[in-house]
Coordinates of C-alpha atoms in Angstrom, one line a residue:
M1 CA 25.9 43.0 -25.4
N2 CA 22.4 43.8 -24.1
I3 CA 20.9 43.3 -27.6
F4 CA 22.2 39.7 -27.7
F5 CA 20.7 39.0 -24.3
F6 CA 17.2 40.2 -25.5
I7 CA 17.5 38.3 -28.8
F8 CA 18.4 35.1 -26.8
M9 CA 15.5 35.6 -24.4
F10 CA 12.9 36.1 -27.2
Y11 CA 14.3 33.1 -29.1
N12 CA 13.9 30.9 -26.0
L13 CA 10.4 32.3 -25.5
Y14 CA 9.6 31.5 -29.1
L15 CA 10.8 27.9 -28.7
F16 CA 8.7 27.3 -25.6
S17 CA 5.7 28.9 -27.1
Q18 CA 5.4 26.2 -29.8
D19 CA 3.4 23.9 -27.5
K20 CA -0.3 23.8 -28.3
I21 CA -2.1 25.8 -25.6
E22 CA -5.8 26.3 -25.5
T23 CA -6.7 29.9 -25.3
E24 CA -10.0 31.7 -24.8
L25 CA -10.7 35.3 -25.6
N26 CA -12.4 37.0 -22.8
S27 CA -13.2 40.7 -23.4
E28 CA -10.0 41.7 -25.1
D29 CA -7.8 39.4 -23.1
S30 CA -6.7 35.9 -23.8
I31 CA -6.5 33.2 -21.1
A32 CA -4.4 30.1 -21.4
Y33 CA -5.7 26.7 -20.2
Y34 CA -3.3 23.9 -19.2
D35 CA -4.3 20.4 -18.5
L36 CA -2.4 19.5 -15.3
P37 CA -2.4 16.0 -13.8
Q38 CA -4.3 15.5 -10.6
F39 CA -2.3 15.4 -7.4
E40 CA -3.1 15.5 -3.7
V41 CA -1.5 17.8 -1.2
L42 CA -0.7 16.2 2.1
E43 CA 0.1 18.7 4.9
F44 CA 1.8 18.0 8.1
K45 CA 1.6 20.0 11.3
N46 CA 5.3 19.6 12.1
H47 CA 8.5 17.8 11.1
E48 CA 7.8 14.9 13.5
D49 CA 4.5 14.1 11.6
R50 CA 6.4 14.1 8.3
V51 CA 9.0 11.7 9.7
L52 CA 6.3 9.4 11.0
Y53 CA 4.6 9.5 7.6
N54 CA 7.8 8.5 5.9
R55 CA 8.4 5.6 8.3
L56 CA 4.8 4.4 7.6
K57 CA 5.4 4.7 3.9
R58 CA 8.6 2.6 4.1
R59 CA 6.7 0.0 6.1
V60 CA 3.7 -0.2 3.7
I61 CA 6.0 -0.6 0.7
K62 CA 8.1 -3.2 2.5
V63 CA 5.0 -5.2 3.6
Y64 CA 2.7 -4.9 0.7
P65 CA 4.3 -7.6 -1.5
Y66 CA 3.6 -10.1 1.3
V67 CA 0.0 -9.0 1.4
L68 CA -0.4 -9.7 -2.3
V69 CA 1.1 -13.2 -1.7
I70 CA -1.2 -13.8 1.2
K71 CA -4.2 -12.8 -0.9
S72 CA -3.3 -15.0 -3.9
K73 CA -2.4 -18.0 -1.6
L74 CA -5.7 -17.6 0.2
N75 CA -7.6 -17.6 -3.1
Q76 CA -5.7 -20.6 -4.4
I77 CA -6.2 -22.6 -1.1
Q78 CA -9.9 -21.8 -1.1
I79 CA -10.4 -22.9 -4.7
S80 CA -8.5 -26.1 -3.9
L81 CA -10.5 -26.8 -0.7
D82 CA -13.7 -26.3 -2.6
S83 CA -12.7 -29.1 -5.0
I84 CA -11.7 -31.6 -2.2
P85 CA -14.8 -33.5 -1.1
K86 CA -13.7 -35.1 2.2
R87 CA -12.9 -33.3 5.5
R88 CA -9.9 -35.5 6.3
L89 CA -8.3 -34.8 2.9
K90 CA -8.9 -31.1 3.4
K91 CA -7.0 -31.2 6.7
K92 CA -4.2 -33.1 5.1
Y93 CA -4.1 -30.5 2.3
L94 CA -4.1 -27.6 4.7
K95 CA -1.3 -29.2 6.8
N96 CA 0.8 -29.7 3.7
E97 CA 0.2 -26.1 2.4
T98 CA 1.0 -24.7 5.9
K99 CA 4.3 -26.6 5.9
K100 CA 5.2 -25.3 2.4
L101 CA 4.4 -21.7 3.4
K102 CA 6.4 -21.9 6.6
E103 CA 9.4 -23.2 4.7
E104 CA 9.1 -20.5 2.0
Y105 CA 8.3 -17.4 4.0
S106 CA 9.1 -17.9 7.7
N107 CA 12.7 -16.6 7.4
Q108 CA 11.5 -13.5 5.6
L109 CA 8.7 -12.8 7.9
K110 CA 10.9 -13.2 11.0
K111 CA 12.9 -10.2 9.8
L112 CA 9.9 -7.9 10.0
T113 CA 9.6 -5.5 13.0
I114 CA 6.7 -5.4 15.4
N115 CA 5.4 -2.2 13.6
D116 CA 5.8 -3.9 10.2
G117 CA 3.6 -6.7 11.6
K118 CA 0.9 -4.2 12.7
V119 CA 0.8 -2.7 9.2
L120 CA 0.8 -6.2 7.7
V121 CA -2.3 -7.2 9.8
K122 CA -4.1 -4.0 8.7
L123 CA -3.3 -4.5 5.0
V124 CA -4.4 -8.1 5.1
H125 CA -7.8 -6.9 6.3
R126 CA -7.8 -4.3 3.6
E127 CA -7.1 -6.8 0.8
T128 CA -9.1 -9.8 2.1
N129 CA -12.0 -8.2 4.0
S130 CA -11.2 -10.6 6.8
T131 CA -9.2 -10.0 9.9
T132 CA -6.1 -12.1 10.3
Y133 CA -7.7 -13.7 13.3
E134 CA -10.7 -14.8 11.2
I135 CA -8.4 -16.3 8.6
V136 CA -6.4 -18.3 11.1
K137 CA -9.6 -19.4 12.8
S138 CA -11.2 -20.6 9.5
Y139 CA -8.1 -22.5 8.3
R140 CA -6.4 -23.7 11.6
G141 CA -9.2 -23.7 14.2
T142 CA -10.3 -21.6 17.1
L143 CA -7.7 -22.9 19.5
N144 CA -4.8 -22.1 17.1
A145 CA -6.3 -18.7 16.4
L146 CA -6.6 -18.0 20.1
F147 CA -2.9 -19.0 20.7
W148 CA -1.7 -16.7 17.9
Q149 CA -3.9 -13.8 19.1
T150 CA -2.5 -14.2 22.6
T151 CA 1.1 -14.3 21.2
A152 CA 0.3 -11.2 19.1
L153 CA -1.1 -9.3 22.1
F154 CA 2.0 -10.1 24.0
W155 CA 4.1 -8.4 21.3
D156 CA 1.7 -5.4 21.2
N157 CA -0.2 -6.5 18.1
N158 CA -3.8 -7.5 17.5
L159 CA -4.8 -10.1 14.9
K160 CA -8.4 -8.8 15.2
A161 CA -7.3 -5.3 14.1
T162 CA -9.5 -3.9 11.4
Y163 CA -8.8 -1.5 8.6
D164 CA -10.9 1.6 8.7
P165 CA -9.5 4.5 6.6
I166 CA -12.6 6.7 7.3
N167 CA -12.4 6.8 11.1
N168 CA -8.7 6.0 11.7
K169 CA -6.0 8.5 10.8
E170 CA -3.2 5.9 10.4
D171 CA -5.4 3.8 8.2
M172 CA -6.2 6.9 6.1
L173 CA -2.5 7.5 5.7
I174 CA -2.0 3.8 4.7
E175 CA -4.7 4.1 2.1
H176 CA -3.1 7.3 0.7
I177 CA 0.3 5.6 0.6
V178 CA -1.0 2.5 -1.2
I179 CA -2.9 4.6 -3.8
Q180 CA 0.1 6.9 -4.4
A181 CA 2.6 3.9 -4.6
K182 CA 0.3 2.2 -7.1
L183 CA 0.2 5.3 -9.2
N184 CA 3.9 5.8 -9.0
G185 CA 4.6 2.1 -9.8
E186 CA 6.3 1.4 -6.5
I187 CA 3.9 -1.5 -5.8
K188 CA 1.6 -3.5 -8.0

């Protein structure tokens, strides 16, 4: 019975050894080299940090498609505004686009939580290099931007929040999540 076990073991080793492995002879010994894909190790101090990371990851993956829509719509609106010569027609165009965007996305955005909104504001800054306050101010005016900033502050958010992955731990985690999600195909 033992002989069959050993034959079976060597047969399996023979099957697995058919892969091409680079080897190098080093003073009577051979060393195998394997090309492994790069990966990052993310350590957490305790279970609570891990839970907070997973929540943040769910938020980023939930909100990131909206960020891509915002980025593309802003580019599209800017191109259209550059082609419109008169200020009055630009205002009319912006009013019409605002109405369309509200009809299309307001119900979906109302379902986001306060913390989802905070992540959305940071990711908008990451993708557009402008804070949400600056975007509202440039397209809707200072008074409108001030109103929405006050409303956001009332709900513990800040439209002037910036994205700084070098100095802010949460932003560093968001950057890590976005990169990993893009590599894994979870987001575009």
